[in-house]
Short mmCIF file of C-alpha atoms in Angstrom, two decimals:
data_model
loop_
_atom_site.label_atom_id
_atom_site.label_comp_id
_atom_site.label_asym_id
_atom_site.label_seq_id
_atom_site.Cartn_x
_atom_site.Cartn_y
_atom_site.Cartn_z
CA MET A 20 18.49 -12.89 9.79
CA ALA A 21 15.66 -12.20 12.06
CA ALA A 22 18.00 -12.10 14.84
CA GLN A 23 19.68 -9.06 13.38
CA LEU A 24 16.49 -6.68 14.17
CA ARG A 25 15.96 -4.93 17.41
CA THR A 26 12.98 -4.77 19.49
CA ARG A 27 12.04 -1.39 18.55
CA ASP A 28 11.92 -2.62 14.69
CA TYR A 29 9.13 -4.81 15.71
CA GLY A 30 7.45 -1.97 17.67
CA ARG A 31 7.69 0.32 14.68
CA MET A 32 6.10 -2.46 12.57
CA LEU A 33 3.08 -2.83 14.88
CA ASP A 34 2.57 0.96 15.15
CA LEU A 35 2.60 0.98 11.51
CA VAL A 36 -0.24 -1.69 11.19
CA VAL A 37 -2.39 0.15 13.82
CA ALA A 38 -1.87 3.37 12.24
CA VAL A 39 -2.75 2.27 8.81
CA LEU A 40 -5.83 0.23 10.03
CA GLU A 41 -7.15 3.56 11.71
CA HIS A 42 -6.55 5.76 8.81
CA GLU A 43 -9.59 6.83 6.56
CA ASP A 44 -7.55 8.39 3.71
CA LEU A 45 -6.57 5.70 1.53
CA GLY A 46 -3.92 7.74 -0.36
CA SER A 47 -2.28 8.94 2.90
CA ALA A 48 -2.05 5.18 4.16
CA TRP A 49 0.50 4.61 1.53
CA HIS A 50 2.48 7.67 2.78
CA LEU A 51 2.37 6.28 6.37
CA ILE A 52 4.07 3.14 5.09
CA ALA A 53 6.39 5.12 2.73
CA ARG A 54 7.45 7.26 5.99
CA GLU A 55 8.22 4.30 7.93
CA LEU A 56 10.33 2.86 5.38
CA LEU A 57 12.19 6.10 5.02
CA ASP A 58 12.51 6.58 8.59
CA SER A 59 13.44 3.14 9.66
CA LEU A 60 16.17 2.69 6.92
CA GLY A 61 17.29 6.26 6.45
CA CYS A 62 16.09 6.19 2.76
CA ASP A 63 15.95 9.03 0.42
CA SER A 64 12.99 7.65 -1.64
CA ALA A 65 10.28 5.22 -1.69
CA THR A 66 7.91 4.25 -4.32
CA PHE A 67 4.99 1.78 -4.69
CA SER A 68 4.09 0.58 -8.32
CA GLU A 69 1.56 -1.54 -9.99
CA VAL A 70 2.68 -2.64 -13.30
CA ARG A 71 0.67 -4.37 -16.09
CA ILE A 72 3.45 -5.58 -18.36
CA ALA A 73 1.53 -7.18 -21.13
CA GLU A 74 -0.51 -3.87 -21.58
CA GLY A 75 2.70 -1.74 -21.13
CA THR A 76 1.07 0.34 -18.22
CA GLY A 77 0.88 0.86 -14.69
CA SER A 78 0.90 3.28 -11.70
CA VAL A 79 3.25 4.43 -9.27
CA ARG A 80 3.22 6.61 -5.98
CA GLY A 81 6.45 8.14 -4.71
CA TRP A 82 7.85 10.11 -1.69
CA ALA A 83 11.27 11.67 -0.97
CA PRO A 84 10.03 12.43 1.65
CA ASP A 85 7.30 14.56 0.24
CA ALA A 86 5.00 13.53 -2.57
CA LEU A 87 6.55 13.12 -5.81
CA THR A 88 4.46 13.79 -8.97
CA GLU A 89 6.17 15.02 -12.00
CA ILE A 90 9.15 12.83 -11.30
CA VAL A 91 7.36 9.50 -11.10
CA ASP A 92 4.76 10.37 -13.91
CA GLY A 93 5.07 7.98 -16.72
CA LEU A 94 8.00 6.26 -14.97
CA VAL A 95 6.49 2.76 -15.12
CA GLU A 96 5.70 3.00 -18.82
CA ARG A 97 9.46 3.85 -19.14
CA ARG A 98 10.82 1.02 -17.17
CA ILE A 99 8.63 -1.55 -19.03
CA LEU A 100 10.02 -0.36 -22.34
CA GLN A 101 13.49 -0.01 -20.91
CA GLY A 102 13.14 -3.84 -19.68
CA HIS A 103 14.10 -2.96 -16.13
CA PRO A 104 15.58 -6.20 -14.56
CA LEU A 105 13.38 -5.74 -11.51
CA LEU A 106 10.00 -6.33 -13.47
CA GLU A 107 11.36 -9.88 -14.63
CA TYR A 108 12.53 -10.57 -11.07
CA GLY A 109 9.20 -9.70 -9.36
CA MET A 110 7.09 -11.82 -11.67
CA THR A 111 9.16 -14.96 -10.40
CA GLN A 112 10.61 -14.07 -7.15
CA GLN A 113 9.42 -12.85 -3.76
CA ALA A 114 12.74 -12.04 -1.74
CA PRO A 115 13.73 -8.29 -1.30
CA VAL A 116 16.73 -7.74 -3.53
CA LYS A 117 19.31 -5.04 -3.89
CA ILE A 118 19.19 -3.78 -7.56
CA THR A 119 23.12 -4.48 -8.02
CA ASP A 120 22.58 -8.02 -7.30
CA ILE A 121 20.05 -8.41 -10.42
CA CYS A 122 21.57 -5.54 -12.54
CA ASP A 123 25.29 -6.10 -14.01
CA ASP A 124 27.07 -2.76 -13.95
CA TRP A 125 24.57 -0.96 -12.18
CA ARG A 126 26.48 2.20 -12.04
CA ASN A 127 26.84 2.57 -15.67
CA THR A 128 23.05 2.19 -16.64
CA GLN A 129 20.50 4.77 -17.32
CA TRP A 130 18.39 3.49 -14.45
CA TYR A 131 21.40 4.66 -12.11
CA ARG A 132 21.64 7.91 -13.55
CA GLU A 133 18.07 8.53 -13.37
CA ALA A 134 17.84 7.29 -9.86
CA ARG A 135 20.84 9.60 -8.65
CA ARG A 136 19.60 12.55 -10.60
CA ASP A 137 15.82 12.30 -9.65
CA PHE A 138 16.05 11.00 -6.18
CA GLY A 139 19.69 11.30 -5.10
CA VAL A 140 20.09 7.52 -4.50
CA THR A 141 22.90 5.34 -5.54
CA GLN A 142 21.38 2.00 -4.47
CA GLN A 143 17.83 0.59 -4.41
CA VAL A 144 16.18 -2.29 -2.92
CA GLY A 145 13.02 -3.93 -4.55
CA VAL A 146 10.33 -5.64 -2.46
CA PRO A 147 8.07 -7.71 -4.62
CA LEU A 148 4.49 -7.91 -3.63
CA ALA A 149 1.84 -10.66 -4.48
CA CYS A 150 -0.68 -9.30 -7.14
CA GLU A 151 -3.31 -10.70 -9.19
CA ASP A 152 -2.37 -12.63 -12.46
CA GLY A 153 -0.84 -10.29 -15.11
CA LYS A 154 0.23 -7.55 -12.67
CA MET A 155 3.49 -7.03 -10.83
CA CYS A 156 3.65 -4.90 -7.60
CA VAL A 157 6.48 -3.66 -5.90
CA ALA A 158 7.98 -1.50 -3.21
CA LEU A 159 11.30 0.15 -4.14
CA VAL A 160 13.39 2.10 -1.58
CA GLY A 161 16.77 3.73 -2.23
CA ARG A 162 19.31 5.81 -0.55
CA SER A 163 22.60 7.20 -0.95
CA GLY A 164 24.94 4.44 0.21
CA ASP A 165 24.49 0.69 0.34
CA PHE A 166 21.91 -1.49 2.32
CA GLY A 167 23.61 -3.82 4.81
CA ASP A 168 22.29 -7.14 6.22
CA ARG A 169 20.24 -5.44 8.86
CA ASP A 170 18.35 -3.43 6.19
CA LEU A 171 17.51 -6.48 4.24
CA ALA A 172 16.25 -8.27 7.36
CA PHE A 173 14.11 -5.40 8.13
CA LEU A 174 12.61 -5.41 4.80
CA THR A 175 12.01 -9.12 4.76
CA ARG A 176 10.07 -8.58 7.93
CA MET A 177 8.30 -5.72 6.62
CA GLN A 178 7.20 -7.59 3.28
CA PRO A 179 4.48 -9.40 4.67
CA VAL A 180 3.31 -6.29 6.78
CA ILE A 181 3.35 -4.10 3.59
CA GLN A 182 1.43 -6.80 1.67
CA THR A 183 -1.05 -7.03 4.25
CA MET A 184 -1.48 -3.11 4.31
CA ALA A 185 -1.65 -3.09 0.73
CA ASN A 186 -4.50 -5.64 0.48
CA HIS A 187 -6.29 -3.70 3.00
CA VAL A 188 -6.13 -0.39 1.20
CA TYR A 189 -7.13 -2.17 -1.84
CA GLU A 190 -10.01 -3.84 -0.41
CA LEU A 191 -11.39 -0.61 1.10
CA ARG A 192 -10.88 1.11 -2.31
CA ARG A 193 -13.04 -1.60 -3.79
CA LEU A 194 -15.63 -1.38 -1.18
CA ARG A 195 -15.84 2.50 -1.43
CA SER A 196 -16.13 2.47 -4.94
CA ALA A 197 -19.03 0.05 -4.58
CA VAL A 198 -20.94 2.52 -2.42
CA VAL A 199 -21.49 5.80 -3.82
CA PRO A 200 -23.33 8.07 -1.56
CA PRO A 201 -25.64 10.41 -3.42
CA VAL A 202 -25.17 14.31 -3.08
CA GLY A 203 -26.08 15.57 0.23
CA SER A 204 -25.43 12.10 1.90
CA ASP A 205 -23.54 12.48 5.04
CA LEU A 206 -22.13 8.90 5.40
CA THR A 207 -18.60 9.05 6.05
CA PRO A 208 -15.97 6.81 4.27
CA ARG A 209 -15.81 4.16 6.98
CA GLU A 210 -19.57 4.02 7.30
CA ALA A 211 -19.85 3.71 3.58
CA THR A 212 -17.45 0.90 3.80
CA VAL A 213 -19.35 -0.85 6.51
CA LEU A 214 -22.51 -0.53 4.60
CA GLY A 215 -20.78 -2.16 1.53
CA LEU A 216 -19.89 -5.01 3.69
CA LEU A 217 -23.28 -5.31 4.98
CA ALA A 218 -24.66 -5.59 1.38
CA GLU A 219 -22.17 -8.41 0.82
CA GLY A 220 -24.00 -10.33 3.49
CA LEU A 221 -21.35 -10.15 6.42
CA THR A 222 -22.24 -10.25 10.02
CA ALA A 223 -21.12 -7.49 12.36
CA ALA A 224 -18.36 -10.06 13.60
CA ALA A 225 -17.25 -10.67 10.04
CA ILE A 226 -17.25 -6.83 9.21
CA ALA A 227 -15.01 -6.49 12.24
CA ARG A 228 -12.68 -9.03 11.04
CA ARG A 229 -12.43 -7.67 7.66
CA LEU A 230 -11.74 -4.13 8.87
CA ALA A 231 -9.46 -5.26 11.88
CA ILE A 232 -11.89 -3.16 14.27
CA SER A 233 -13.92 -4.51 17.30
CA PRO A 234 -17.71 -5.75 16.72
CA HIS A 235 -18.56 -2.96 19.13
CA THR A 236 -17.12 -0.41 16.85
CA VAL A 237 -18.93 -2.04 13.90
CA ASN A 238 -22.22 -1.95 15.82
CA ARG A 239 -21.72 2.02 16.57
CA HIS A 240 -21.30 2.59 12.67
CA LEU A 241 -24.43 0.44 12.11
CA GLU A 242 -26.32 2.75 14.43
CA ARG A 243 -25.26 5.73 12.86
CA ILE A 244 -26.03 4.38 9.34
CA TYR A 245 -29.58 3.28 10.38
CA ARG A 246 -30.09 6.93 11.96
CA LYS A 247 -28.85 8.57 8.69
CA LEU A 248 -30.80 6.38 6.42
CA GLY A 249 -34.03 6.44 8.78
CA THR A 250 -34.02 2.74 9.44
CA ASN A 251 -33.85 0.27 12.41
CA ASN A 252 -32.44 -2.91 11.17
CA ARG A 253 -30.11 -4.59 8.53
CA VAL A 254 -33.06 -5.62 6.09
CA SER A 255 -34.83 -2.11 5.93
CA THR A 256 -31.35 -0.43 5.81
CA LEU A 257 -30.43 -2.63 2.67
CA ALA A 258 -33.87 -1.95 1.07
CA VAL A 259 -33.31 2.01 1.53
CA ALA A 260 -29.60 1.79 0.35
CA ARG A 261 -30.45 -0.12 -2.88
CA GLN A 262 -33.20 2.08 -3.70
CA GLY A 263 -31.25 5.16 -3.21
CA GLY A 264 -28.37 3.76 -5.31
CA LEU A 265 -25.86 3.37 -2.22
CA VAL A 266 -25.33 -0.35 -2.95
CA ALA A 267 -25.77 -2.64 -5.84
#
């Protein structure tokens, strides 16, 4: 299957990784991934869903190619109530799959009618993503027309890329939520993230590996953090940050 891909396909994957790693806006990072799927596959829609099946809740982001809000609002909850086949599939399987392969008589289902009405698509492919226990995550792309072997090969190769990017975005979100700069603070989001990792005991080299940046870049962030907090070393920086409520 991999032989069906072209050199430029791998080049686009690499460009996507670099773009996401360098992006400061976490919400826009998902948009970058969606745009790559839309452009590379000629798709008409792309969504990313987190589903908590036991709770009957979840969240979804969508693009077609502009951001979708009202159309996807409440979509996950509806799909749980309807028992969409992709939910069960994603809890036990990992391979990208065409909906027609897991849904009998797809064109006569409510899901097909809604997909065609809301997104203008007649076929969809689900790409399951690894999530914590009790939650199912999936990327779903759709277009008017079928997906061929090359499309599935591309999505199979893209799956670990999307997974890694998702993990990166979730980790940055976690770190930023743990560091809440007070009103008037001028720490940038990336500096706040570095400070959070510093508080977790990571070295500059370990921070660089976690954020996929160079140790030199980490040190530059640390220098700016020291300057803004009026400190000159790790110990005093963490003491000031904790006293000011920047980190726990």
